[in-house]
XYZ file of C-alpha atoms in Angstrom:
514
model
C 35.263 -18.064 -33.577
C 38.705 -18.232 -32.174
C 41.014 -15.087 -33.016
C 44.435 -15.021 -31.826
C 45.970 -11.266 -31.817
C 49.683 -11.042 -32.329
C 52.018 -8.112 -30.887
C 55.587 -7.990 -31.860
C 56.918 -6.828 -28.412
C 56.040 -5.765 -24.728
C 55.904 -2.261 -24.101
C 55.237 0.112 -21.316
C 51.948 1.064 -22.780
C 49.481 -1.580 -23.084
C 47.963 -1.217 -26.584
C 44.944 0.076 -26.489
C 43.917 -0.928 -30.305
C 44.505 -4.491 -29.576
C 42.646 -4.720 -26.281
C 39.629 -2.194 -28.015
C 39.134 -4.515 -30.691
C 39.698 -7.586 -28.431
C 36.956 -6.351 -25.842
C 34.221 -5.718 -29.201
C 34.800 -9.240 -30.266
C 34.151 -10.343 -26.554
C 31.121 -8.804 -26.603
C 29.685 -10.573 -29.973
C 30.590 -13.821 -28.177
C 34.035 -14.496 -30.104
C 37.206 -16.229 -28.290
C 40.394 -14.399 -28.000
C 44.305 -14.850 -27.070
C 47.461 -12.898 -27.170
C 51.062 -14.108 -28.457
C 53.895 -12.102 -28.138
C 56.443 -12.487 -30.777
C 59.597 -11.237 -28.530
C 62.946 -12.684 -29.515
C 61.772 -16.483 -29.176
C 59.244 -16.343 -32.472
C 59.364 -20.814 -32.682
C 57.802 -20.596 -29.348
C 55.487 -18.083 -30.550
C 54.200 -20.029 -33.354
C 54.246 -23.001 -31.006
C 51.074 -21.167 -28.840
C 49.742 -20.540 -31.894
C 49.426 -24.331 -32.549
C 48.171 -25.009 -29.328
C 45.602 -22.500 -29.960
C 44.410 -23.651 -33.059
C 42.717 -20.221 -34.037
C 40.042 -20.070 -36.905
C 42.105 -15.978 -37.578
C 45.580 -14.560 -36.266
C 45.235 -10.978 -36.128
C 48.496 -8.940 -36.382
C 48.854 -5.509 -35.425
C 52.355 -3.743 -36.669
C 54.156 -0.240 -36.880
C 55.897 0.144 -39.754
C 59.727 -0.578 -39.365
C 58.597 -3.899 -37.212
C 56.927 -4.833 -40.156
C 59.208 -6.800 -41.910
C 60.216 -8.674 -38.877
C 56.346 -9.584 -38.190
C 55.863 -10.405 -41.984
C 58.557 -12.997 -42.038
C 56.897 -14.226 -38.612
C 53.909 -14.758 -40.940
C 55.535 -16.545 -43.567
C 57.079 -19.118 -41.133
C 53.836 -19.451 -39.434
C 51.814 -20.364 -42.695
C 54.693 -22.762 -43.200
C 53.554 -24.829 -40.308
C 49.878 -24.334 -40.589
C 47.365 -22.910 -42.334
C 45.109 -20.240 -41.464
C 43.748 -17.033 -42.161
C 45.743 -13.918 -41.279
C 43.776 -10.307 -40.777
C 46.299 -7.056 -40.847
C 45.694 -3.908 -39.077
C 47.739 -0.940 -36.885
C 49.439 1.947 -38.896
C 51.636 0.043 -41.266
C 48.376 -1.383 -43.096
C 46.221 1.535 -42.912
C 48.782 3.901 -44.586
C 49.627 1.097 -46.548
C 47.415 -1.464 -47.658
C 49.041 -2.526 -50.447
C 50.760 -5.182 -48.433
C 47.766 -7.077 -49.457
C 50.148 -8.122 -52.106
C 52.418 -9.830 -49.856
C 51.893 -14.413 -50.370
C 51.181 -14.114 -46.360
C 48.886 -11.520 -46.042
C 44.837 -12.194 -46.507
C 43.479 -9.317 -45.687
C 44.177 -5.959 -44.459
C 41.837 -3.726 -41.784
C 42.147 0.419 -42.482
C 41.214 2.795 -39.875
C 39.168 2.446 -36.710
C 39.190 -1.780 -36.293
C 35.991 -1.949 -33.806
C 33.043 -2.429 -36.023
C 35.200 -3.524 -38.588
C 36.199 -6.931 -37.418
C 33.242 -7.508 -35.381
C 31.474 -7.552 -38.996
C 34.425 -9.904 -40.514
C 34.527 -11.948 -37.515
C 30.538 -12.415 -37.316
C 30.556 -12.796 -41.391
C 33.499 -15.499 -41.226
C 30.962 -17.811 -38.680
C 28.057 -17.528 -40.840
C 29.891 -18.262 -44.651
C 31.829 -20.947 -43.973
C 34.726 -19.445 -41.937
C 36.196 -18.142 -44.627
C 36.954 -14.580 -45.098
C 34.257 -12.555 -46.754
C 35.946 -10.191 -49.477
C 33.031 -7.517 -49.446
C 33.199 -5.669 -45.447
C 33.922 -2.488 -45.124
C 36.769 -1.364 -44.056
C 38.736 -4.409 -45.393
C 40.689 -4.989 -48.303
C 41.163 -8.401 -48.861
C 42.568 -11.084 -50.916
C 40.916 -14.357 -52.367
C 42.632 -16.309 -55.079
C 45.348 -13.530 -56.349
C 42.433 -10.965 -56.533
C 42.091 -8.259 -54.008
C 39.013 -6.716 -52.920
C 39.297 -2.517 -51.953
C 36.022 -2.451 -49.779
C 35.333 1.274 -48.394
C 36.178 2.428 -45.226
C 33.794 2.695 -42.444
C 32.561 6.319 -40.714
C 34.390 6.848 -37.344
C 32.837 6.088 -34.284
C 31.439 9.086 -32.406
C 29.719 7.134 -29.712
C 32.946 6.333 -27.929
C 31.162 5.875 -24.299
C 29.494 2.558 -25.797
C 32.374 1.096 -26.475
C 33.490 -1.673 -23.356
C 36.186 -1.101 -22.073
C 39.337 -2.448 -23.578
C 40.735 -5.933 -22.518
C 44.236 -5.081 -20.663
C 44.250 -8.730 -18.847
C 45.325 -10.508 -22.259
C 48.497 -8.285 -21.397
C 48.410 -8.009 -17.339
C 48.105 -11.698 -17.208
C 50.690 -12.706 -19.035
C 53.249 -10.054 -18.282
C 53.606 -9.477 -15.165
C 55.989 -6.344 -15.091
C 52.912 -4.655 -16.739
C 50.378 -5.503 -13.610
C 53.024 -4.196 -11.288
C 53.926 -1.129 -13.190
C 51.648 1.942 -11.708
C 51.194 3.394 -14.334
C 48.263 2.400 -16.962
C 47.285 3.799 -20.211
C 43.927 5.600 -21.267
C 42.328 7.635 -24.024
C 39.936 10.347 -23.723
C 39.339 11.640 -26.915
C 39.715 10.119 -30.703
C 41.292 12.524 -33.855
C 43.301 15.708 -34.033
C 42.236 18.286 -36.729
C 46.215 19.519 -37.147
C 47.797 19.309 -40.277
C 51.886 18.804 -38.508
C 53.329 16.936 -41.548
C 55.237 14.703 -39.542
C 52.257 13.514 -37.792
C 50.141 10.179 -39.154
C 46.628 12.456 -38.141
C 46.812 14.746 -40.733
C 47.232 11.658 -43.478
C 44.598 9.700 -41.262
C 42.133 12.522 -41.317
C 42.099 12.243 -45.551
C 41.070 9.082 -45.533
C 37.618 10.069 -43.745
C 37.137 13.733 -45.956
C 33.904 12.513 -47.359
C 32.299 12.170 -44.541
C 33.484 14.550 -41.672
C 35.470 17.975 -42.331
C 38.569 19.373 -39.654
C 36.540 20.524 -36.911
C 34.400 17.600 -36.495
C 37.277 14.661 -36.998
C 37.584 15.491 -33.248
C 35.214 13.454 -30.828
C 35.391 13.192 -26.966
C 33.902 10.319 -24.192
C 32.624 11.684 -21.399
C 33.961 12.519 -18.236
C 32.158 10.305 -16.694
C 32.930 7.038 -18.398
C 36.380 7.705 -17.980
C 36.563 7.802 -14.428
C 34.425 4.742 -14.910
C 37.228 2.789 -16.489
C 40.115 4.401 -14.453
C 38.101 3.137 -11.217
C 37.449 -0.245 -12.516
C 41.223 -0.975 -13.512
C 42.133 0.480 -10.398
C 40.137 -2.298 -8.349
C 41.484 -5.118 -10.903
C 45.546 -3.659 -10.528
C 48.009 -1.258 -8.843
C 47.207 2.183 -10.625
C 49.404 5.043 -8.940
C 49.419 7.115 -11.988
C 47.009 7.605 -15.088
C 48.545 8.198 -18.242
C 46.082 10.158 -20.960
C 47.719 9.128 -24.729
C 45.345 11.278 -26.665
C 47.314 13.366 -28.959
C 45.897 16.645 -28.015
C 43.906 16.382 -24.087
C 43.531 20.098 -24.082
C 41.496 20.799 -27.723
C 38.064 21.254 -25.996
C 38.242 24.253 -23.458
C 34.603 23.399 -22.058
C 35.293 19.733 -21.925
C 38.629 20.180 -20.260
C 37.412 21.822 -17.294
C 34.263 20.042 -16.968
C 36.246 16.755 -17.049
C 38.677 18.712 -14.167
C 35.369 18.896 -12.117
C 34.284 15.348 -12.105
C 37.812 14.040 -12.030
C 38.582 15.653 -9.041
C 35.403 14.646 -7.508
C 35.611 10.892 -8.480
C 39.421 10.077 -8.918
C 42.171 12.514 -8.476
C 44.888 10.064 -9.187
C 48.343 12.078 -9.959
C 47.952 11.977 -14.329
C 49.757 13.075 -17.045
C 48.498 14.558 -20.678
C 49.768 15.290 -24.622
C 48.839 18.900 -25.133
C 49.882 21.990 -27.274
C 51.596 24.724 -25.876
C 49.483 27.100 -27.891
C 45.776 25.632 -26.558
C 45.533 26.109 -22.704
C 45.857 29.630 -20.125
C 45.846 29.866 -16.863
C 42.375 29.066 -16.126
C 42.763 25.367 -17.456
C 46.473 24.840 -16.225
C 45.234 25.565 -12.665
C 41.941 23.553 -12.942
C 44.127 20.383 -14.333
C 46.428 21.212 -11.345
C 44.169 20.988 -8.841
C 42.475 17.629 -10.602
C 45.853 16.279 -10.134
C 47.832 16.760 -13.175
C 51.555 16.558 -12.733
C 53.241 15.502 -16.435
C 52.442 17.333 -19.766
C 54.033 15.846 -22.627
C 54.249 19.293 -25.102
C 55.561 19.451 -28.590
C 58.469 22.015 -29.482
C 59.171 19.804 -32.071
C 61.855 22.080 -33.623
C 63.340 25.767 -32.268
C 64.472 26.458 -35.891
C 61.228 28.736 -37.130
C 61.339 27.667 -41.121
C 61.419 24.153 -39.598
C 58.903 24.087 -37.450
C 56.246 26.272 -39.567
C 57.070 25.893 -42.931
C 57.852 22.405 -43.183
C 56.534 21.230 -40.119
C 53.467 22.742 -40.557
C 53.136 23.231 -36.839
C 52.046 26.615 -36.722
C 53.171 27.733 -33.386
C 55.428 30.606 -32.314
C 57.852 30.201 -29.571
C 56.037 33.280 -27.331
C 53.282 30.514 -26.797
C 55.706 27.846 -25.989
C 57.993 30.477 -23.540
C 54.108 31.260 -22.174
C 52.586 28.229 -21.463
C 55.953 26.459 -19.691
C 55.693 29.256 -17.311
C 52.304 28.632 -16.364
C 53.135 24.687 -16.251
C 56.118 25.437 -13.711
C 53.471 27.977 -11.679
C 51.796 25.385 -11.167
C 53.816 22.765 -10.260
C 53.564 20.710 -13.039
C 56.177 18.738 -14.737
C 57.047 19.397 -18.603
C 58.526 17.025 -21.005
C 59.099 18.737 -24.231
C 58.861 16.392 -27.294
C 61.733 17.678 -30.069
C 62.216 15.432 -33.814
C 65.879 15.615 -35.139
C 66.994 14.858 -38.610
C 63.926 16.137 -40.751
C 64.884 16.439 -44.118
C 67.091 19.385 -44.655
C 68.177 19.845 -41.358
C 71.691 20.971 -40.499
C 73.579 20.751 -36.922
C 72.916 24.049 -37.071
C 69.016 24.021 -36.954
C 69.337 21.501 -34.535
C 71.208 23.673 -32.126
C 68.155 25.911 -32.517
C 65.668 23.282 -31.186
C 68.416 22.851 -28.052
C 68.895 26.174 -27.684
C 65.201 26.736 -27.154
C 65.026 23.807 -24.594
C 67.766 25.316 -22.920
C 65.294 28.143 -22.633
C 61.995 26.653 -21.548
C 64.082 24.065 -18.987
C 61.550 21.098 -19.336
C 62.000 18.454 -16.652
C 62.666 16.107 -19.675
C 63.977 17.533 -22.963
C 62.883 14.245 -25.167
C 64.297 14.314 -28.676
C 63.545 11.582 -31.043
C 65.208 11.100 -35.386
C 62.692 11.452 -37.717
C 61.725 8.535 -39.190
C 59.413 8.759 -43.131
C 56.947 6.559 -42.511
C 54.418 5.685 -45.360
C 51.611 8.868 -46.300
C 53.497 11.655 -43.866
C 53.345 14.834 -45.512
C 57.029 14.962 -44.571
C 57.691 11.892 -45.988
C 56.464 12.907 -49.254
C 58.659 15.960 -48.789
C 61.824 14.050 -48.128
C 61.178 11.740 -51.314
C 60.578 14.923 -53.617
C 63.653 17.096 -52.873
C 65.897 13.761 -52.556
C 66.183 13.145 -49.341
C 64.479 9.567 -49.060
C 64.413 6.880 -51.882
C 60.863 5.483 -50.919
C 62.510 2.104 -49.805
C 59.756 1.467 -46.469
C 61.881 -2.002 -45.860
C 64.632 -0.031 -44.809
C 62.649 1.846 -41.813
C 63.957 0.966 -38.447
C 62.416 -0.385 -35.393
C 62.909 2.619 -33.242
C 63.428 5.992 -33.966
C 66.150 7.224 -31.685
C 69.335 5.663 -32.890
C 69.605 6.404 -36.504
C 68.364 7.656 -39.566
C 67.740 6.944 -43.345
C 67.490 9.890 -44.914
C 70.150 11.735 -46.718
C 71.906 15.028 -45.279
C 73.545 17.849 -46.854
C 76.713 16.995 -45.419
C 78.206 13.381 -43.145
C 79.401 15.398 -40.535
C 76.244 17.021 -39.791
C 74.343 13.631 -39.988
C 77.339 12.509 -37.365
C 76.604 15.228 -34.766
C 72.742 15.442 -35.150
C 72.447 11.641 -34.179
C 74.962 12.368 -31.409
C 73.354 15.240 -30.136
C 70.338 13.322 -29.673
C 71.729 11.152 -27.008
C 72.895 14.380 -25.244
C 70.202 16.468 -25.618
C 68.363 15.582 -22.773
C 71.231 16.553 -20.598
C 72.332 19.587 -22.670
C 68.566 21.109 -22.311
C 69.144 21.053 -18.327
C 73.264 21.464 -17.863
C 73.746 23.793 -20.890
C 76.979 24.610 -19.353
C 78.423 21.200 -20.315
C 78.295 22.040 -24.080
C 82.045 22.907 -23.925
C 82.749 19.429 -22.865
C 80.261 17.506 -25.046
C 81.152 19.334 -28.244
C 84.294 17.493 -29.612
C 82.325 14.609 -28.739
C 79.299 15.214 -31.096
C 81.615 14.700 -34.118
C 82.535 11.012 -33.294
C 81.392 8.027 -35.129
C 77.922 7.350 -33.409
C 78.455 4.259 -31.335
C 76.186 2.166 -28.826
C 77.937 4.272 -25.807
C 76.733 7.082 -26.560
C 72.886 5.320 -27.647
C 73.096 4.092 -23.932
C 74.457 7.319 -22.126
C 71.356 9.095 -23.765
C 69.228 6.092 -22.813
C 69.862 6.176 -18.989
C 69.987 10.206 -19.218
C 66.598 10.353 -20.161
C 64.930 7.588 -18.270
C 66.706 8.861 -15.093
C 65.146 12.722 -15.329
C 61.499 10.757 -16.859
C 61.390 9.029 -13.336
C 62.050 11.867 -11.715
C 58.655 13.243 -12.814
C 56.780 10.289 -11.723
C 54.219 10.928 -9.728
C 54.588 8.368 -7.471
C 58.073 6.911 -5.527
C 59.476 3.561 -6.451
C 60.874 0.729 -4.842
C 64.071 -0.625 -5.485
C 62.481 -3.480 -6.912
C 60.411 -1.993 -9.540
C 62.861 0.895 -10.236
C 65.190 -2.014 -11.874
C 62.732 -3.964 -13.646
C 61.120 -0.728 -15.368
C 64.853 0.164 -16.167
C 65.879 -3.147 -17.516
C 62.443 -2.633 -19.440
C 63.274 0.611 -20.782
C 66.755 -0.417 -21.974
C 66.325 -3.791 -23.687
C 62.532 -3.442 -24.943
C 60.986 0.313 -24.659
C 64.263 1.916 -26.478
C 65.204 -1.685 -28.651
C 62.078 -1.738 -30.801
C 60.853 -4.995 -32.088
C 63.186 -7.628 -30.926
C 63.157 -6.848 -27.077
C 60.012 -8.538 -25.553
C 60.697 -11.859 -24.227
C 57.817 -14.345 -24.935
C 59.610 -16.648 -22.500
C 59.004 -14.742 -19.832
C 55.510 -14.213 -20.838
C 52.487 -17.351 -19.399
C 50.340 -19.010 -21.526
C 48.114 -17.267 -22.704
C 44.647 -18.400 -22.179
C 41.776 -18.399 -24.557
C 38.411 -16.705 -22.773
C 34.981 -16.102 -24.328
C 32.709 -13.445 -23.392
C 30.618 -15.731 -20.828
C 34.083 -16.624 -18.512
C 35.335 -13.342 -17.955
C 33.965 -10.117 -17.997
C 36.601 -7.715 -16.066
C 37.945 -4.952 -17.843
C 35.855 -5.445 -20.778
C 32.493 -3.923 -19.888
C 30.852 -1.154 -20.358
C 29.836 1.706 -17.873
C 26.050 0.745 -18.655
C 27.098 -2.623 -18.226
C 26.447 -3.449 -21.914
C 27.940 -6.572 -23.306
């Protein structure tokens, strides 16, 4: 069967879930293609027409999804065909089953689960079957709530995912030296601003905290990160797990073979409050250079009572000491505008950056997306009415919630765009101050743009040409930081349908499984 997947925009990141679930249905012998919605959605659906898929397969965020659903809606317009749901927006909330354009809806881990609708659909008359698990789907105005599947724990049989449906089409993505991979599946923390904790729920029944956490080997990593290397230009490795460092053992074992087989500059996610000095200098000398770290908030009743994060700020003060020993970049990731906040809690989490002087202070708005703990929290004490249509693309420019007071709402979402700067020139606070209680305004959105994609190149491993330094910045500025409407399918080729028999880069497995 023919399944066309369908991305909103272009990002940095190649997305892994797409190109996972891509690669599985490769293997079973099913045709795929990739459209990119972008700001041209009539030439979108046009490739879709050309295609002539048997499923479009959408995968969305919520705050996009309104955009993508009214993509839908036009595309059923112009022809007919089955539409199959998955990414966070359906999995923390499937009942957009509901919606006239939406057949059926994929929840957790979408590997097995659409291999099994995709081989069903071929045998029963390529139609959707209402009874797979992990599905809920809709046939005639009733909707079927099929359990969820168990979470994959073999990870190293898995191929590897397909990036080319996104390297071949885009080519700032091919050129771009850095490329995305994941090491590890789960986190067993309960941060209530996080989507793990929510995610982890869904799976109680069959696995408890400590084993929602599963690893690939060291091994078949350095498998994949070799075989993209020989396919594009890979200068840097980015690990996106949420937390690299949870498994002591594993962590320097993978060092070991890493330096041995790769030792390409990378960068991780990791807790302040999970590595010493043992680790730091083994991921050192295996070539780690960028550790993205949570602070999240300086203010303690924020970040442990209502954050649920569990972490004092001698840990914090601790590790980022060991990180500059050894020579290792630190972005610190910070959330503004939780519910309850005040300017004055938010000074906290600056004041504590000021402190720690990461390479990059990043600080981000909180945004209450479906089944956070947080969320929940904001729609009980008032600060959130529970509207999910009114989420935004991004979650750096503004906010829904309600504040205690305007004024502090004014100078938290204006602080955000300084903060970067503020965390490593605390001396300009004098000048900055009567700024922070302006209207916010798209200079200031820009000024903290540029502020912190000039200090995140700075802690690129690798130099860049003046070439690629202005495409990744004109990337960063109209796509990365716009949300939803900044990819450009026109600048994207056609995309190409390819079956498991014509092409087999990318997408194999380290045993060489298909």
């Amino acid at each position: 069967m023919r399944v066309a997947f369908v991305d909103d925009t272009v990002r940095f990141s190649i997305p892994l879930g797409i190109t996972g679930i891509a690669a599985v249905l490769r293997g079973a012998g099913h045709e795929v293609s990739l459209t990119v919605i972008g700001s041209h959605p009539e030439e979108a659906i046009s490739r879709l027409a050309a295609i002539q898929p048997d499923i479009v397969a959408f995968s969305i965020m919520s705050g996009s999804h309104q955009a993508v659903l009214r993509f839908a809606t036009s595309l059923k317009e112009q022809f007919s065909v089955p539409t199959v749901w998955g990414g966070p927006h359906p999995t923390f909330f499937p009942e957009m089953i509901e919606h006239p354009c939406v057949d059926a809806v994929c929840l957790g881990e979408g590997e097995e689960a659409m291999a099994l609708l995709a081989d069903r659909f071929d045998r029963e008359g390529r139609t959707i079957p209402t009874d797979v698990r992990g599905f809920w789907v809709k046939r005639e105005k009733e909707i079927f709530k099929n359990p969820i599947l168990p979470r994959n724990k073999k990870l190293d049989e898995l191929p590897f995912p397909a990036r080319d449906l996104y390297l071949d089409q885009f080519p700032i993505l091919h050129k771009h030296g850095i490329k995305h991979f994941m090491a590890h599946r789960g986190c067993p923390y309960k941060c209530t601003y996080c989507f793990n904790d929510s995610y982890n729920q869904m799976y109680k029944d069959q696995v408890d905290d400590r084993s929602i956490f599963s690893s690939r080997s060291a091994d078949s990593i350095c498998d994949e990160i070799l075989d993209v290397r020989e396919q594009t230009p890979l200068k840097m490795v980015a690990f996106v797990d949420d937390v690299f460092t949870l498994n002591r053992r594993w962590t320097l074992e993978f060092c070991r073979i890493y330096t041995q087989r790769c030792r390409i500059p990378f960068s991780i996610n990791a807790r302040f409050d999970n590595v010493d000095g043992e680790m730091v200098e083994a991921l050192a000398e295996a070539g780690l250079r960028l550790v993205y770290a949570g602070i999240e908030s300086g203010d303690e009743t924020i970040r442990n009572q209502v954050m649920k994060r569990k972490m004092d700020l001698e840990s914090i003060y601790k590790a980022a000491e060991l990180y500059k020993k050894n020579k290792i970049k630190l972005l610190t990731e910070n959330i503004l505008g939780v519910p309850g906040e005040t300017f004055d809690t938010a000074m906290n989490t600056l004041k504590v950056n000021q402190k720690v002087r990461p390479n990059v202070a990043n600080a981000s708005i909180f945004t209450p997306y479906p089944k956070l703990k947080m969320t929940q929290y904001a729609i009980e004490n008032g600060y959130f009415d529970g509207d999910f249509d009114r989420l935004n693309h991004n979650y750096y420019h503004d906010s829904i919630l309600s504040f205690n007071s305007e004024i502090d709402k004014r100078r938290i979402l204006n602080l955000r765009c300084f903060f970067s700067v503020l965390a490593r020139h605390p001396g300009l606070y004098g000048f900055v101050r009567p700024l922070l209680d302006s209207k916010p305004n798209i200079i200031f959105r820009w000024f903290g743009d540029l502020a912190d994609g000039f200090y995140l190149k700075r802690c690129i491993a690798y130099g860049f040409g003046p070439g690629e330094f202005m495409r990744t910045l004109v990337h960063f500025l109209k796509s990365y930081r716009q949300g939803s409407n900044g990819g450009k399918t026109i600048n994207a080729k056609q995309p190409d349908l390819v079956s498991n028999e014509s092409r087999r880069d990318q997408t194999h497995s380290p045993t060489g499984q298909n």
